[in-house]
mmCIF file of C-alpha atoms in Angstrom:
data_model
loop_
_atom_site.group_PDB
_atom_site.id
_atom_site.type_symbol
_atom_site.label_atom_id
_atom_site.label_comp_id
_atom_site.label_asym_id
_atom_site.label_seq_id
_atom_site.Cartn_x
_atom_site.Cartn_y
_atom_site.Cartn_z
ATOM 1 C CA UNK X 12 0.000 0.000 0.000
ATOM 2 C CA UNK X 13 1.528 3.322 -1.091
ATOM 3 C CA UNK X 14 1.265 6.529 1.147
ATOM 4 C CA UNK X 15 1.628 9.991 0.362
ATOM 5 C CA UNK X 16 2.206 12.786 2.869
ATOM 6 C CA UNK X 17 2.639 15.854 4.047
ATOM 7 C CA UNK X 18 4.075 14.871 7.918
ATOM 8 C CA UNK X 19 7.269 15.396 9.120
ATOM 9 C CA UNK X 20 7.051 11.793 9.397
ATOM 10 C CA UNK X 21 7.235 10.911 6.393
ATOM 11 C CA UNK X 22 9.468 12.939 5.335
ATOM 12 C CA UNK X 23 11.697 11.193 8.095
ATOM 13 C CA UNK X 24 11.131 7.630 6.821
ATOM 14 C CA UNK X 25 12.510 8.588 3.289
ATOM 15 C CA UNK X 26 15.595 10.070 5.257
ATOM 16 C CA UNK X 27 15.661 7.159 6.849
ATOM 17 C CA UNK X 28 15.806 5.118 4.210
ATOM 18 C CA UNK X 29 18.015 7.112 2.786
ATOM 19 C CA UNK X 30 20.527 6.453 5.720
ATOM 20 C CA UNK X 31 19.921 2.604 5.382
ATOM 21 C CA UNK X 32 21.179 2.318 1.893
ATOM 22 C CA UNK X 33 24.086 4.588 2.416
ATOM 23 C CA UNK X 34 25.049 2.449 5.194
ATOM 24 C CA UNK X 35 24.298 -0.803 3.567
ATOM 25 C CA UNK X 36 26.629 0.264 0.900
ATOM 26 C CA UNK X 37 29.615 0.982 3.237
ATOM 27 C CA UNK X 38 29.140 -2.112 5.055
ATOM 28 C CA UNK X 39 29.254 -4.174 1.942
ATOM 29 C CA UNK X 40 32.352 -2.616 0.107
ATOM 30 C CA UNK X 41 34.128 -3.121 3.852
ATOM 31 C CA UNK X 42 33.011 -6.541 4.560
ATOM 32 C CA UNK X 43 33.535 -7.139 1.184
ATOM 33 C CA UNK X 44 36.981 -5.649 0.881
ATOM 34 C CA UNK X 45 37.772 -7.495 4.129
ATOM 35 C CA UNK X 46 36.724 -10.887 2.561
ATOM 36 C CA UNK X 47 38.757 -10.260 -0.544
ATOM 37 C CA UNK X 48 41.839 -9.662 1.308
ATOM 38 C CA UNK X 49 41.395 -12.609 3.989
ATOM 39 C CA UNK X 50 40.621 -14.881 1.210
ATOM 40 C CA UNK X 51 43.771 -13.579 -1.220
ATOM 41 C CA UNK X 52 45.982 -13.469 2.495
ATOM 42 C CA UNK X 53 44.760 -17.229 3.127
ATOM 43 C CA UNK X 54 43.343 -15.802 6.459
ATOM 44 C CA UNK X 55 40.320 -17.532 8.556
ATOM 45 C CA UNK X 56 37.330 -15.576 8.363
ATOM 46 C CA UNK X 57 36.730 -14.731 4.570
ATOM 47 C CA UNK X 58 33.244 -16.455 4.484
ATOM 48 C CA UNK X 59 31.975 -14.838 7.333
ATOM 49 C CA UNK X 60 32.723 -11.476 5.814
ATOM 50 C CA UNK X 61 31.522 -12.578 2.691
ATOM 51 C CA UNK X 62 27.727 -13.349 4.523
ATOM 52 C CA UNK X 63 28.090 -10.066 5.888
ATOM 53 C CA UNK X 64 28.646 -8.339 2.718
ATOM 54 C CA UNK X 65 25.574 -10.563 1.243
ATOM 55 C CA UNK X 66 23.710 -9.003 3.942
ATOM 56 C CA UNK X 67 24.286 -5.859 3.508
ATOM 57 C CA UNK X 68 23.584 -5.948 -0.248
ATOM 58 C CA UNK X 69 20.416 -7.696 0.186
ATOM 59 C CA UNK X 70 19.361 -5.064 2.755
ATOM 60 C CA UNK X 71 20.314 -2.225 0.490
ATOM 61 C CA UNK X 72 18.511 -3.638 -2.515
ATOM 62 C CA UNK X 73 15.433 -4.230 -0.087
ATOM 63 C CA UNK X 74 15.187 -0.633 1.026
ATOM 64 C CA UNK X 75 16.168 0.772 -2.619
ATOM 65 C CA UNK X 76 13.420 -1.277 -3.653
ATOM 66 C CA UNK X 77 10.694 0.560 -1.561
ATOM 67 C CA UNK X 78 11.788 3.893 -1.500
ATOM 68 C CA UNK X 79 11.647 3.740 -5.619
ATOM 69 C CA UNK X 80 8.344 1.657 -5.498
ATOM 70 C CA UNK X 81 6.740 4.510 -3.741
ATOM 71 C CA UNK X 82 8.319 7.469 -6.155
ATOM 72 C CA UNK X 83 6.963 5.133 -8.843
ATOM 73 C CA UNK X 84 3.352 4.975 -8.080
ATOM 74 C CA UNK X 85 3.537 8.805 -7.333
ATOM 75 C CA UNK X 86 4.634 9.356 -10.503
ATOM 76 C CA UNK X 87 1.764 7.611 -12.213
ATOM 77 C CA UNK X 88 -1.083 8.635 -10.113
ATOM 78 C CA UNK X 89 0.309 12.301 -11.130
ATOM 79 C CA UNK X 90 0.702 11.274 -14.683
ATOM 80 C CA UNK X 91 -2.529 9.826 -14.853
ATOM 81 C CA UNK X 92 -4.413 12.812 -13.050
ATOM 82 C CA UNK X 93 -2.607 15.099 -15.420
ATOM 83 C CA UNK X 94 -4.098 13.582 -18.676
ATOM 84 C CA UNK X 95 -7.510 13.309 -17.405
ATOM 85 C CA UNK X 96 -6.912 17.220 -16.587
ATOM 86 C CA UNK X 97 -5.757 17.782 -20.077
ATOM 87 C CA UNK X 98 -8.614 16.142 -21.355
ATOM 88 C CA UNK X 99 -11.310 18.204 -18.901
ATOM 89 C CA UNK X 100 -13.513 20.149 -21.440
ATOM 90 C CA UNK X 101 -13.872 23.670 -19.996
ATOM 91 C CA UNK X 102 -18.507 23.484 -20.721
ATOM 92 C CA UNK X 103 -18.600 20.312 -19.209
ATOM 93 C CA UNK X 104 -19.899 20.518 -15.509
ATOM 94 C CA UNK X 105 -19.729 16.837 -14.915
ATOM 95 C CA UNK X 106 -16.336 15.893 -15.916
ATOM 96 C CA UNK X 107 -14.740 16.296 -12.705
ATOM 97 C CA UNK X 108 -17.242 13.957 -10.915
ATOM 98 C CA UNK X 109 -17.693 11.080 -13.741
ATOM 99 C CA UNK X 110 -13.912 11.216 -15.179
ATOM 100 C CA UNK X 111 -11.619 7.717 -13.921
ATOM 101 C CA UNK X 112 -8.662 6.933 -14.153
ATOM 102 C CA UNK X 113 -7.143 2.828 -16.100
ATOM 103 C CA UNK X 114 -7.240 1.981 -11.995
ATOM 104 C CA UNK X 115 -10.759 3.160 -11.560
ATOM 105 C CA UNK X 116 -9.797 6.134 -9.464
ATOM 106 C CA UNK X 117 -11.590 9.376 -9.899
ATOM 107 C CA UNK X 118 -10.066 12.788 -10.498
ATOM 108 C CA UNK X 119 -10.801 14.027 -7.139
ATOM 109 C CA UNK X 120 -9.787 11.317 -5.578
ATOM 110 C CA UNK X 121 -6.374 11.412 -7.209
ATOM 111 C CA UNK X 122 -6.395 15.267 -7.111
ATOM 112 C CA UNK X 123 -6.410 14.244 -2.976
ATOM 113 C CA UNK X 124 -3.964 12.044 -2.860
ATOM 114 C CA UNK X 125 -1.033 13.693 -4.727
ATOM 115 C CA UNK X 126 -2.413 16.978 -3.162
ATOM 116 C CA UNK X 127 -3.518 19.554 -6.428
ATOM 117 C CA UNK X 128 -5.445 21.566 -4.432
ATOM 118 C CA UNK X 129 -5.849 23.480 -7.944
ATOM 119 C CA UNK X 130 -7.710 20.883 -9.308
ATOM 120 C CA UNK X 131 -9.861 20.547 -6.430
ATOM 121 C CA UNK X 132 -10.639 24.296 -6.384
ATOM 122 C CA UNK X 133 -11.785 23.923 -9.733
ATOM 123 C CA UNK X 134 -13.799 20.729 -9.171
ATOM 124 C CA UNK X 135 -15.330 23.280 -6.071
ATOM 125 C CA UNK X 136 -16.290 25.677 -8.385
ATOM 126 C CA UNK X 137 -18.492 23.971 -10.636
ATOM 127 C CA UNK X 138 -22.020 24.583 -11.029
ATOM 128 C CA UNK X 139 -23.463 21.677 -9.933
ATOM 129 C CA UNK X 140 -20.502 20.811 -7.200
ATOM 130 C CA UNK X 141 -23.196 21.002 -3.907
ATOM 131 C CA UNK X 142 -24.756 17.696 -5.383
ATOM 132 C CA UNK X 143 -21.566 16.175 -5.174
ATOM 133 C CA UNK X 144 -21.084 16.120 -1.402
ATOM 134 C CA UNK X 145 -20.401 12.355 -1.545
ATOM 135 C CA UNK X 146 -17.436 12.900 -4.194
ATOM 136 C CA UNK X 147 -15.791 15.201 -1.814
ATOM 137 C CA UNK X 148 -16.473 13.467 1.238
ATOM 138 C CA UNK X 149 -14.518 10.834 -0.696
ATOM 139 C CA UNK X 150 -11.517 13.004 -1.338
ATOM 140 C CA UNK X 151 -11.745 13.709 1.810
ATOM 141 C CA UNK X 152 -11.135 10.424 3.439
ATOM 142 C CA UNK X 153 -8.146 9.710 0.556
ATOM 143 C CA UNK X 154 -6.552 13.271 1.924
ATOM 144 C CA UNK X 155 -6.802 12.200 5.171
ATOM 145 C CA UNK X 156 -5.553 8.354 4.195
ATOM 146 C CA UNK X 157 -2.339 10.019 2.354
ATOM 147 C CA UNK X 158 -1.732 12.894 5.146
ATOM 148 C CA UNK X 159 -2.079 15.899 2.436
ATOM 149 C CA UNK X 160 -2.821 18.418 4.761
ATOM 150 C CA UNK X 161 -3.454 21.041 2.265
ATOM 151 C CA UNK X 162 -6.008 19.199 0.735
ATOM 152 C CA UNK X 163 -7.688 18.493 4.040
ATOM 153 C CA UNK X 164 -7.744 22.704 4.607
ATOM 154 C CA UNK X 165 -8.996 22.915 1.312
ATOM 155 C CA UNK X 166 -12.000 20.504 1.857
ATOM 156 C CA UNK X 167 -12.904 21.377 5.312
ATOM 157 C CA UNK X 168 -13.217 24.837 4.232
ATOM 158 C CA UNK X 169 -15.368 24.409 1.831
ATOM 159 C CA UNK X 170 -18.040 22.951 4.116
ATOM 160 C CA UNK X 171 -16.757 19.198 3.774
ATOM 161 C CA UNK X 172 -18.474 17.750 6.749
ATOM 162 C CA UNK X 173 -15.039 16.161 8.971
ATOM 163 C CA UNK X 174 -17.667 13.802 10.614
ATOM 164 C CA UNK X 175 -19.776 12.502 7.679
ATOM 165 C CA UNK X 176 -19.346 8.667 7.088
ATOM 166 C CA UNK X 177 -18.859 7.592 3.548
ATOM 167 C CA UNK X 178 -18.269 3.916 2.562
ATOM 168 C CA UNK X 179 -18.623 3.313 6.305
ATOM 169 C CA UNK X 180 -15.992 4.894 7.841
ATOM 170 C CA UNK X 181 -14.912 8.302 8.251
ATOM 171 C CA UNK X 182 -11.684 11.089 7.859
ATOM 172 C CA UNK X 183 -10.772 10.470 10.911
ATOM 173 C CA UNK X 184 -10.952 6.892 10.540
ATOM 174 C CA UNK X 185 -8.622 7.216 7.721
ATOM 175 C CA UNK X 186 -6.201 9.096 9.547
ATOM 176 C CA UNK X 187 -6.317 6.748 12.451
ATOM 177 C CA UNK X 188 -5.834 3.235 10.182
ATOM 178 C CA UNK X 189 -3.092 5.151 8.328
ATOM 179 C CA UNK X 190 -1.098 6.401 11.243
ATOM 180 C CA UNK X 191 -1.602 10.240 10.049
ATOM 181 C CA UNK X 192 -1.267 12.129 12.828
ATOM 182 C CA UNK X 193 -0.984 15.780 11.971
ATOM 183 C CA UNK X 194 -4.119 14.830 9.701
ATOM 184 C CA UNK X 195 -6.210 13.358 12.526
ATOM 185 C CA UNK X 196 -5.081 16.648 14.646
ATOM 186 C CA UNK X 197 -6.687 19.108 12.065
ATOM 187 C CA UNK X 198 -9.469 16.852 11.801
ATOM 188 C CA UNK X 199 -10.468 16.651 15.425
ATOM 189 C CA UNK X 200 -9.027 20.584 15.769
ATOM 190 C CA UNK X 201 -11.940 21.358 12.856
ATOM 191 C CA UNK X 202 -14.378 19.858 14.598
ATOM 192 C CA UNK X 203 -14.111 15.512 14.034
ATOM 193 C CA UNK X 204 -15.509 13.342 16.690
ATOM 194 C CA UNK X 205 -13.454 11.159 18.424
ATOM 195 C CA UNK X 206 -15.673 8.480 19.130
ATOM 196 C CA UNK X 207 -17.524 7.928 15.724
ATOM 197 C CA UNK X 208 -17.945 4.667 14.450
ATOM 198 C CA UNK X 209 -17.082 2.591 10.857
ATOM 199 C CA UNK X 210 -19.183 0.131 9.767
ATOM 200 C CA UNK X 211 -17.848 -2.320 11.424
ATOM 201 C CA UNK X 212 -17.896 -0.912 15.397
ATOM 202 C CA UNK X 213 -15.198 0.547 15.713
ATOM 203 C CA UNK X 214 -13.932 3.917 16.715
ATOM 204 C CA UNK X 215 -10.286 5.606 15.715
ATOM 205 C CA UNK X 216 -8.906 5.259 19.121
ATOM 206 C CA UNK X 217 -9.532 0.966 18.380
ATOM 207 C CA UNK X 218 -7.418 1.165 15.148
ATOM 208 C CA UNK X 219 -4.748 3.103 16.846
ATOM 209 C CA UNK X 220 -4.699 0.786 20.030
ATOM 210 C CA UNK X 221 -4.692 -1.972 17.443
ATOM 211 C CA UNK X 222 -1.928 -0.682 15.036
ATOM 212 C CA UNK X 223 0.251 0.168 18.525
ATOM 213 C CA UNK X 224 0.145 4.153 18.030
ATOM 214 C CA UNK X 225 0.897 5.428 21.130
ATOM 215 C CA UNK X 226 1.017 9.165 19.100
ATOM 216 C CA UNK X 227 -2.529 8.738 17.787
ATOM 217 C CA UNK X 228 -3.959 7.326 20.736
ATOM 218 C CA UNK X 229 -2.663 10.245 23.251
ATOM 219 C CA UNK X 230 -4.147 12.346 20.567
ATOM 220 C CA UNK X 231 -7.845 10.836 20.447
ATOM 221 C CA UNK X 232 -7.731 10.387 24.476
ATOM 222 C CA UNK X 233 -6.703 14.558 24.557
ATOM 223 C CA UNK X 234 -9.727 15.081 22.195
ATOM 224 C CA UNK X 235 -12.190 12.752 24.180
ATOM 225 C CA UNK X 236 -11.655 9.800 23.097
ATOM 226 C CA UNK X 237 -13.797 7.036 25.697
ATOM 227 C CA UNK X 238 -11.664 3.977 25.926
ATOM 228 C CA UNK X 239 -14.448 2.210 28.102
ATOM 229 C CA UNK X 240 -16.384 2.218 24.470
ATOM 230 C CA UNK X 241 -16.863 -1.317 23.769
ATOM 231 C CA UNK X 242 -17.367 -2.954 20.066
ATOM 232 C CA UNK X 243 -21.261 -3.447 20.197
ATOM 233 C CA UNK X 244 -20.998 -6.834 17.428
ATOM 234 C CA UNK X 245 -18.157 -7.955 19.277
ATOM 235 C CA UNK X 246 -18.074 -6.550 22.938
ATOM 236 C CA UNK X 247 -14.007 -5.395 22.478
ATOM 237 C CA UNK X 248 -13.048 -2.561 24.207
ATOM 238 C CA UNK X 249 -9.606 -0.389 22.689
ATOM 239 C CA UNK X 250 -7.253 -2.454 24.921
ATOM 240 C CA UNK X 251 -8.553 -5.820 23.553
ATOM 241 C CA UNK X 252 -7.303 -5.144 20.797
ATOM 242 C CA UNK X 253 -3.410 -3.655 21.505
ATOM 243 C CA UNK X 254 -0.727 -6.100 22.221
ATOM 244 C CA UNK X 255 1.227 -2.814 23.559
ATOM 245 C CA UNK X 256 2.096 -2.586 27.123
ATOM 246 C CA UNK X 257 2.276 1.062 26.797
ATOM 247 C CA UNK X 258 -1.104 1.596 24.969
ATOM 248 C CA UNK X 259 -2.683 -0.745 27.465
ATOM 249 C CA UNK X 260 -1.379 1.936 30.365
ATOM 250 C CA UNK X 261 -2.654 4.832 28.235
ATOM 251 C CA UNK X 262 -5.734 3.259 27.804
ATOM 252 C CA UNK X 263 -6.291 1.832 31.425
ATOM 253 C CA UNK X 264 -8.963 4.128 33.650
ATOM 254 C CA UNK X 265 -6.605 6.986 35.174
ATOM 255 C CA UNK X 266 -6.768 10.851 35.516
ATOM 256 C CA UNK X 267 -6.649 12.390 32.029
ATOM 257 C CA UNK X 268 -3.279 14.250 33.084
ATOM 258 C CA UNK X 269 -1.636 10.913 33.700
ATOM 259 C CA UNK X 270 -1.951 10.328 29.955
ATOM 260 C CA UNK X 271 -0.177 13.883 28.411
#
């Protein structure tokens, strides 16, 4: 699953992964080097150097792979919302909410996730946009999914209801399954609830207790969050479903400053 973003964090995983593959690289030309030399010197301990070398070339390629992987798929969701705005005739009102991408992805929701706010603006201004709440209740939940803050602004400003459920779930949701947390902080700063509920039970502060976000689920309990809510089809509270020590303390009853 590719994820776009606006976060710090983000920003500080491709930096990380950055770091890996630069030090991958040194550690294979060393051990490498090493191996050559031991081997050439008739010394013990080539092969072991050589497995480390291995390693450190299989870890590269691994991290190389995922960065790039990522770039890629940015690079055709922006390609492929750029030729369906090429192709947007300027008299025809319902482009913008009937036009898909090869994937089946529509331009708003693309215009979301790789965060043209332009494009959005002019989806906004169309005619006939106010009968289109679902559409951008959609992009919302995809700006929210991919952390594009912007976007979010955007949307929220222009009367995007934060709370509304579409598909079953909602913004915050999004935010909460995707580990967005400067996205779920706008959202419950313009307004979200914490406690809303997907189609299937469960509130934000669940996925976060159940992905291990100790970030996100400070953040819910700050903004109301009740982790005594329990899963009406299932009877599972939040701390059912974390296998995290420290989410379990978060989310165990205690005064609310106990869990800044």
């Amino acid at each position: 699953h590719v994820r776009y973003s606006a976060d710090a964090g983000e920003a500080a995983a491709v930096s990380v992964a950055a770091w890996v593959m630069t030090l991958c690289a040194v550690g294979m030309l060393v051990n490498g080097v090493l191996a050559l030399s031991r081997a050439l010197a008739h010394r013990a301990g080539a092969p072991m150097l050589a497995v480390w070398a291995v390693f450190f070339l299989i870890l590269g390629c691994g991290a190389w792979v995922l960065t790039t992987h990522g770039d890629e798929a940015a690079r055709e969701d922006a390609a492929a919302l750029r030729a369906m705005v090429d192709a947007w005739p300027a008299d025809d009102a319902e482009y913008a909410f009937q036009a898909r991408s090869e994937n089946g992805e529509s331009l708003l929701q693309l215009a979301a996730k790789t965060g043209r706010t332009d494009v959005l603006r002019r989806s906004l201004s169309q005619p006939n946009a106010a009968a289109h709440a679902d559409d951008f209740q959609t992009a919302l939940q995809t700006a929210a999914e991919c952390g594009q803050l912007d976007t979010l602004r955007l949307l929220l400003d222009s009367a995007v209801r934060g709370d509304a459920t579409c598909n079953g779930t909602t913004a915050l949701h999004a935010a909460a399954v995707n580990g967005k947390l400067k996205a779920a902080e706008l959202l419950l700063e313009r307004g979200a609830t914490a406690d809303m509920t997907d189609a299937d039970g469960n509130t934000p502060l669940m996925h976060a207790a159940l992905n291990e976000d100790v970030p996100m689920v400070k953040l819910l309990l700050k903004h109301g969050a009740n982790p005594a809510y329990k899963n009406p089809q299932d009877g599972r509270d939040a701390a059912s479903m974390t296998r995290s020590e420290e989410v379990e303390q978060l989310l165990a009853p205690q005064d609310n400053d106990d869990r800044q």
